[in-house]
Short mmCIF file of C-alpha atoms in Angstrom, two decimals:
data_model
loop_
_atom_site.label_atom_id
_atom_site.label_comp_id
_atom_site.label_asym_id
_atom_site.label_seq_id
_atom_site.Cartn_x
_atom_site.Cartn_y
_atom_site.Cartn_z
CA ARG A 1 -31.01 164.99 187.20
CA GLU A 2 -29.95 162.47 184.57
CA GLN A 3 -26.96 160.44 185.66
CA ARG A 4 -24.34 159.16 183.26
CA THR A 5 -21.91 156.35 183.90
CA GLN A 6 -18.90 154.95 182.10
CA ALA A 7 -18.26 151.28 181.43
CA ALA A 8 -15.58 149.34 179.62
CA GLY A 9 -15.61 146.13 177.65
CA THR A 10 -13.72 144.34 174.91
CA GLY A 11 -14.20 143.67 171.22
CA PHE A 12 -12.33 142.42 168.17
CA VAL A 13 -12.09 143.57 164.56
CA ILE A 14 -13.78 141.39 161.95
CA SER A 15 -13.48 143.77 158.98
CA ALA A 16 -10.47 146.08 158.76
CA LYS A 17 -11.76 147.82 155.64
CA GLU A 18 -15.20 148.63 157.03
CA GLY A 19 -14.13 149.07 160.64
CA PHE A 20 -16.53 146.44 162.00
CA ILE A 21 -15.97 145.22 165.56
CA LEU A 22 -17.79 142.44 167.41
CA THR A 23 -18.57 142.78 171.08
CA ASN A 24 -21.35 141.98 173.59
CA ASN A 25 -24.77 143.58 173.49
CA HIS A 26 -24.60 144.41 177.19
CA VAL A 27 -21.36 146.34 176.58
CA VAL A 28 -23.00 148.85 174.22
CA GLU A 29 -26.68 148.65 175.18
CA ASP A 30 -28.05 152.11 176.05
CA ALA A 31 -24.66 153.71 175.28
CA ILE A 32 -24.85 157.32 174.10
CA LYS A 33 -21.16 157.45 173.21
CA ILE A 34 -18.78 154.67 172.18
CA GLU A 35 -15.01 155.04 172.06
CA VAL A 36 -12.53 152.38 170.94
CA GLN A 37 -8.86 152.03 171.82
CA PHE A 38 -6.46 149.58 170.16
CA LEU A 39 -3.47 147.63 171.41
CA GLY A 40 -0.33 149.71 171.01
CA ASP A 41 -2.12 153.07 170.96
CA ASP A 42 -1.47 155.77 173.56
CA ASP A 43 -4.10 156.27 176.24
CA ASP A 44 -5.31 159.40 174.44
CA ASP A 45 -5.81 157.62 171.10
CA VAL A 46 -9.50 156.77 171.02
CA TYR A 47 -11.81 156.47 168.01
CA ALA A 48 -15.55 157.02 167.83
CA ALA A 49 -17.85 154.16 166.87
CA LYS A 50 -21.56 153.53 166.44
CA VAL A 51 -23.85 150.53 166.91
CA ILE A 52 -24.86 148.80 163.68
CA GLY A 53 -26.85 145.90 165.11
CA ARG A 54 -27.29 144.10 168.40
CA ASP A 55 -29.03 141.04 169.72
CA ALA A 56 -30.02 140.41 173.33
CA LEU A 57 -30.60 136.68 172.87
CA THR A 58 -26.99 135.94 171.90
CA ASP A 59 -25.68 139.01 173.75
CA SER A 60 -23.84 140.04 170.59
CA ALA A 61 -23.39 143.42 168.97
CA LEU A 62 -21.74 144.76 165.84
CA ILE A 63 -20.27 148.24 166.03
CA GLN A 64 -18.50 150.27 163.34
CA LEU A 65 -15.74 152.83 163.66
CA THR A 66 -16.79 156.28 162.52
CA GLU A 67 -13.20 157.43 162.95
CA MET A 68 -10.55 155.20 161.41
CA PRO A 69 -7.02 155.04 162.85
CA LYS A 70 -4.06 155.78 160.60
CA HIS A 71 -2.48 152.42 161.34
CA PRO A 72 -3.87 149.26 159.67
CA LEU A 73 -6.35 147.19 161.63
CA VAL A 74 -5.76 143.51 162.25
CA GLU A 75 -8.74 141.23 161.64
CA ALA A 76 -9.48 138.30 163.90
CA LYS A 77 -9.80 134.93 162.20
CA PHE A 78 -12.82 132.76 162.91
CA GLY A 79 -12.40 129.16 163.97
CA ASP A 80 -15.02 126.40 164.16
CA SER A 81 -16.60 126.28 167.59
CA SER A 82 -18.29 122.97 166.78
CA GLN A 83 -14.86 121.30 166.84
CA MET A 84 -14.13 122.31 170.43
CA ALA A 85 -14.27 119.74 173.21
CA ALA A 86 -13.71 119.64 176.95
CA GLY A 87 -9.98 119.76 177.68
CA ASP A 88 -9.02 121.87 174.64
CA TRP A 89 -6.67 124.73 175.48
CA VAL A 90 -8.07 128.23 175.02
CA MET A 91 -6.93 131.80 175.55
CA ALA A 92 -9.02 134.85 176.47
CA ILE A 93 -8.04 138.44 175.69
CA GLY A 94 -9.78 141.35 177.34
CA ASN A 95 -9.89 144.42 179.54
CA PRO A 96 -10.52 143.04 183.06
CA PHE A 97 -11.03 145.78 185.66
CA GLY A 98 -9.47 148.25 183.21
CA TYR A 99 -6.23 146.29 182.78
CA ALA A 100 -6.32 146.56 179.00
CA HIS A 101 -5.17 143.79 176.65
CA THR A 102 -4.85 141.14 179.35
CA VAL A 103 -4.28 137.54 178.23
CA THR A 104 -5.40 134.53 180.27
CA ILE A 105 -5.27 130.85 179.43
CA GLY A 106 -7.25 127.79 180.42
CA VAL A 107 -9.21 124.95 178.92
CA VAL A 108 -12.71 124.32 177.68
CA SER A 109 -14.45 123.01 180.78
CA ALA A 110 -17.62 121.95 178.97
CA ILE A 111 -19.60 122.61 175.83
CA GLY A 112 -23.32 123.05 175.35
CA ARG A 113 -23.90 124.60 178.77
CA PRO A 114 -27.42 126.08 178.94
CA PHE A 115 -27.39 129.78 179.76
CA TRP A 116 -30.42 132.09 180.03
CA PRO A 117 -29.56 135.63 178.91
CA ILE A 118 -33.30 136.24 178.61
CA PRO A 119 -36.00 134.57 180.75
CA GLY A 120 -37.49 131.58 178.98
CA ARG A 121 -34.90 131.44 176.21
CA SER A 122 -31.54 129.74 176.49
CA ASN A 123 -28.30 129.48 174.56
CA GLU A 124 -25.74 126.71 174.61
CA MET A 125 -22.43 128.18 175.73
CA ILE A 126 -18.79 127.20 175.93
CA GLN A 127 -17.69 126.97 179.57
CA THR A 128 -14.05 127.77 180.32
CA ASP A 129 -11.77 128.21 183.32
CA ALA A 130 -9.66 130.83 181.51
CA ALA A 131 -9.92 133.84 183.79
CA ILE A 132 -12.78 136.13 182.69
CA ASN A 133 -13.61 139.19 184.78
CA PRO A 134 -15.71 142.36 184.44
CA GLY A 135 -14.33 144.18 181.39
CA ASN A 136 -13.59 140.97 179.49
CA SER A 137 -17.11 141.00 178.05
CA GLY A 138 -17.10 140.94 174.25
CA GLY A 139 -13.52 139.76 173.96
CA PRO A 140 -12.40 136.75 171.95
CA LEU A 141 -11.90 133.22 173.23
CA LEU A 142 -9.18 131.72 171.02
CA ASN A 143 -8.11 128.17 170.21
CA VAL A 144 -4.48 127.05 170.03
CA ARG A 145 -4.28 128.33 166.43
CA GLY A 146 -5.28 131.83 167.49
CA GLU A 147 -8.72 131.54 165.89
CA VAL A 148 -11.81 132.99 167.59
CA ILE A 149 -14.08 130.17 168.75
CA GLY A 150 -16.18 132.17 171.20
CA VAL A 151 -17.16 135.60 172.48
CA ASN A 152 -16.60 135.93 176.24
CA THR A 153 -19.88 136.93 177.83
CA ALA A 154 -20.48 136.01 181.47
CA ILE A 155 -19.09 134.50 184.65
CA ILE A 156 -20.46 132.74 187.67
CA SER A 157 -19.46 134.40 190.95
CA ASN A 158 -20.46 133.94 194.58
CA ASP A 159 -21.10 135.97 197.71
CA ARG A 160 -17.42 135.99 198.63
CA ALA A 161 -15.99 137.01 195.25
CA SER A 162 -17.30 139.33 192.55
CA GLY A 163 -14.64 138.28 190.05
CA ASN A 164 -13.48 135.08 188.45
CA ILE A 165 -13.86 131.78 190.29
CA GLY A 166 -13.05 129.59 187.29
CA ILE A 167 -16.46 129.39 185.62
CA GLY A 168 -16.85 131.60 182.57
CA PHE A 169 -19.06 131.40 179.50
CA ALA A 170 -18.54 132.31 175.86
CA VAL A 171 -21.05 132.39 173.01
CA PRO A 172 -19.88 129.90 170.34
CA ILE A 173 -18.58 131.86 167.36
CA ASN A 174 -20.57 129.71 164.92
CA VAL A 175 -23.77 131.10 166.45
CA VAL A 176 -22.60 134.70 166.07
CA ARG A 177 -21.22 134.11 162.58
CA GLU A 178 -24.62 132.86 161.38
CA LEU A 179 -26.17 136.02 162.81
CA LEU A 180 -23.69 138.44 161.21
CA PRO A 181 -25.74 139.22 158.06
CA GLN A 182 -28.66 140.27 160.27
CA LEU A 183 -26.40 142.26 162.59
CA ARG A 184 -25.04 144.08 159.54
CA SER A 185 -28.58 144.88 158.41
CA GLY A 186 -29.41 146.28 161.83
CA LYS A 187 -32.42 144.03 162.39
CA ILE A 188 -32.62 140.56 163.90
CA VAL A 189 -35.59 138.54 162.64
CA ARG A 190 -36.71 135.43 164.53
CA GLY A 191 -39.73 133.19 164.47
CA ARG A 192 -42.39 132.36 167.03
CA ILE A 193 -45.40 130.04 167.03
CA GLY A 194 -47.29 131.28 170.09
CA VAL A 195 -46.83 128.52 172.65
CA SER A 196 -45.04 128.07 175.95
CA VAL A 197 -43.52 124.64 176.49
CA ASN A 198 -42.23 122.54 179.36
CA VAL A 199 -40.01 119.50 179.53
CA VAL A 200 -41.70 116.13 179.27
CA PRO A 201 -42.05 114.65 182.80
CA ARG A 202 -39.43 112.12 183.81
CA GLU A 203 -42.08 109.84 185.25
CA GLY A 204 -45.01 108.67 183.15
CA PHE A 205 -43.87 109.93 179.75
CA GLU A 206 -45.25 106.68 178.32
CA GLU A 207 -48.75 107.93 179.09
CA PHE A 208 -48.37 110.51 176.32
CA GLY A 209 -47.65 107.73 173.83
CA LEU A 210 -43.91 108.35 173.88
CA LYS A 211 -41.36 105.52 173.72
CA THR A 212 -38.61 107.77 175.09
CA ARG A 213 -38.60 110.97 177.14
CA SER A 214 -38.41 113.30 174.15
CA GLY A 215 -40.44 116.14 172.71
CA ALA A 216 -41.79 119.37 174.19
CA LEU A 217 -44.97 119.52 176.29
CA VAL A 218 -47.26 122.41 175.37
CA ALA A 219 -48.20 124.31 178.55
CA GLN A 220 -50.02 127.34 177.08
CA VAL A 221 -51.22 128.49 173.67
CA SER A 222 -51.50 132.20 172.87
CA PRO A 223 -55.06 133.10 171.81
CA GLY A 224 -55.12 134.03 168.15
CA GLY A 225 -51.49 133.01 167.68
CA ALA A 226 -49.99 130.77 165.03
CA SER A 227 -50.34 127.57 167.05
CA ALA A 228 -53.91 128.38 168.08
CA LYS A 229 -54.85 128.90 164.43
CA ALA A 230 -53.23 125.56 163.55
CA GLY A 231 -55.15 123.71 166.26
CA ILE A 232 -52.39 123.00 168.79
CA LEU A 233 -53.75 122.58 172.34
CA PRO A 234 -52.27 122.61 175.85
CA GLY A 235 -51.25 119.06 176.74
CA ASP A 236 -50.05 118.24 173.23
CA VAL A 237 -46.49 116.95 172.93
CA ILE A 238 -44.58 118.37 169.96
CA VAL A 239 -42.34 115.57 168.72
CA GLU A 240 -41.35 116.90 165.30
CA PHE A 241 -40.91 120.40 163.87
CA ASN A 242 -40.47 121.03 160.16
CA GLY A 243 -39.39 117.44 159.55
CA ARG A 244 -36.87 117.36 162.40
CA PRO A 245 -37.35 115.39 165.63
CA VAL A 246 -37.68 117.47 168.80
CA ALA A 247 -35.36 116.14 171.51
CA ASN A 248 -36.59 118.48 174.24
CA SER A 249 -38.16 121.88 174.88
CA ASN A 250 -34.85 123.75 174.50
CA GLU A 251 -34.28 122.18 171.09
CA LEU A 252 -37.75 123.27 169.99
CA VAL A 253 -37.02 126.84 171.09
CA LYS A 254 -33.88 126.90 168.94
CA MET A 255 -35.74 125.47 165.94
CA VAL A 256 -38.57 127.97 166.15
CA VAL A 257 -36.49 131.13 166.60
CA ALA A 258 -34.26 130.08 163.69
CA THR A 259 -37.23 129.71 161.32
CA LYS A 260 -38.01 132.54 158.95
CA PRO A 261 -41.34 134.24 159.72
CA GLY A 262 -44.01 133.47 157.16
CA THR A 263 -42.79 129.92 156.67
CA SER A 264 -45.43 127.18 156.86
CA VAL A 265 -44.04 124.21 158.77
CA ALA A 266 -45.39 120.78 159.58
CA VAL A 267 -45.63 120.16 163.33
CA LYS A 268 -46.16 116.59 164.47
CA ILE A 269 -47.82 116.23 167.86
CA LEU A 270 -48.99 113.48 170.16
CA ARG A 271 -52.51 113.99 171.54
CA GLU A 272 -54.15 111.29 173.61
CA ARG A 273 -51.39 108.90 172.47
CA ALA A 274 -52.22 109.46 168.79
CA GLU A 275 -49.95 111.19 166.27
CA LYS A 276 -51.29 114.16 164.36
CA THR A 277 -49.62 116.55 161.93
CA LEU A 278 -50.66 120.20 161.87
CA HIS A 279 -49.37 123.07 159.75
CA VAL A 280 -48.22 126.23 161.49
CA THR A 281 -47.36 129.53 159.78
CA VAL A 282 -44.47 130.97 161.77
CA GLU A 283 -44.89 134.54 163.03
CA GLU A 284 -42.21 137.12 163.73
CA LEU A 285 -40.91 137.41 167.27
CA ASP A 286 -41.15 141.04 168.31
CA PRO A 287 -37.77 142.08 169.81
CA VAL A 288 -39.65 144.45 172.12
CA VAL A 289 -41.26 141.57 174.02
CA LEU A 290 -38.19 139.34 173.92
CA GLY A 291 -37.67 138.34 177.53
CA GLU A 292 -41.08 139.56 178.66
CA ASP A 293 -43.27 137.05 176.80
CA PRO A 294 -42.59 133.41 177.81
CA ASN A 295 -44.13 132.09 174.62
CA LEU A 296 -42.16 130.83 171.64
#
């Protein structure tokens, strides 16, 4: 017999007029019914909502109220996550373990932390020691001006504790804000070029013709894919993509997925210590295989 479970998370209003709320993808993924409750409402005051768009890679989702409350909604204000630095004070608001509208404070522990929501594809996250627990997912991480600079997403826990141990992660709000038009449309479009890449080895990178340990080492090329058609081969080192230098394999991943499918880009490679520029027509990354296919 089909089993149904209930789960709780957090979100914040970004459009009072349209009833749009941002939260995490994993909060609403596979949900057959979504109900929203607001600060100050009675326990029985819940409002129906539906998913408009969601994205597994950034673990973000946009939902919309299908029932609007009589009281006015308060919109969250976006800050600039690129201005945050380690040591900055932050505040998290959420629903940890069902304790609704809980506020915790802390600092930014680090920025640019790599986090793998999907195998083979990483995001750079804001790390914080503000207490984040199950139920906080999708809630805002605020700066000292009360502006949203991140969406609380995940924690690190250990065998002795399933809750907060002082290491939490939030998706930078600038990343989500850039994605909002696609979330509103209900479809996330990303690029792929049909390669899997590794980091350039620490030892012997000079043998590739590199002066510094930069670039992305091509490990595999998908038969019939965009890179195969362009002539890219395993063992090539991609040092430049669409006119921009490639610092490492993670940087190349971000460049590729952010490129509009159908775009022809120049890809500079090193092969047998010699530079060569090839032209790759970017394909569309199928969301169905996101996380299953290791190729870019």
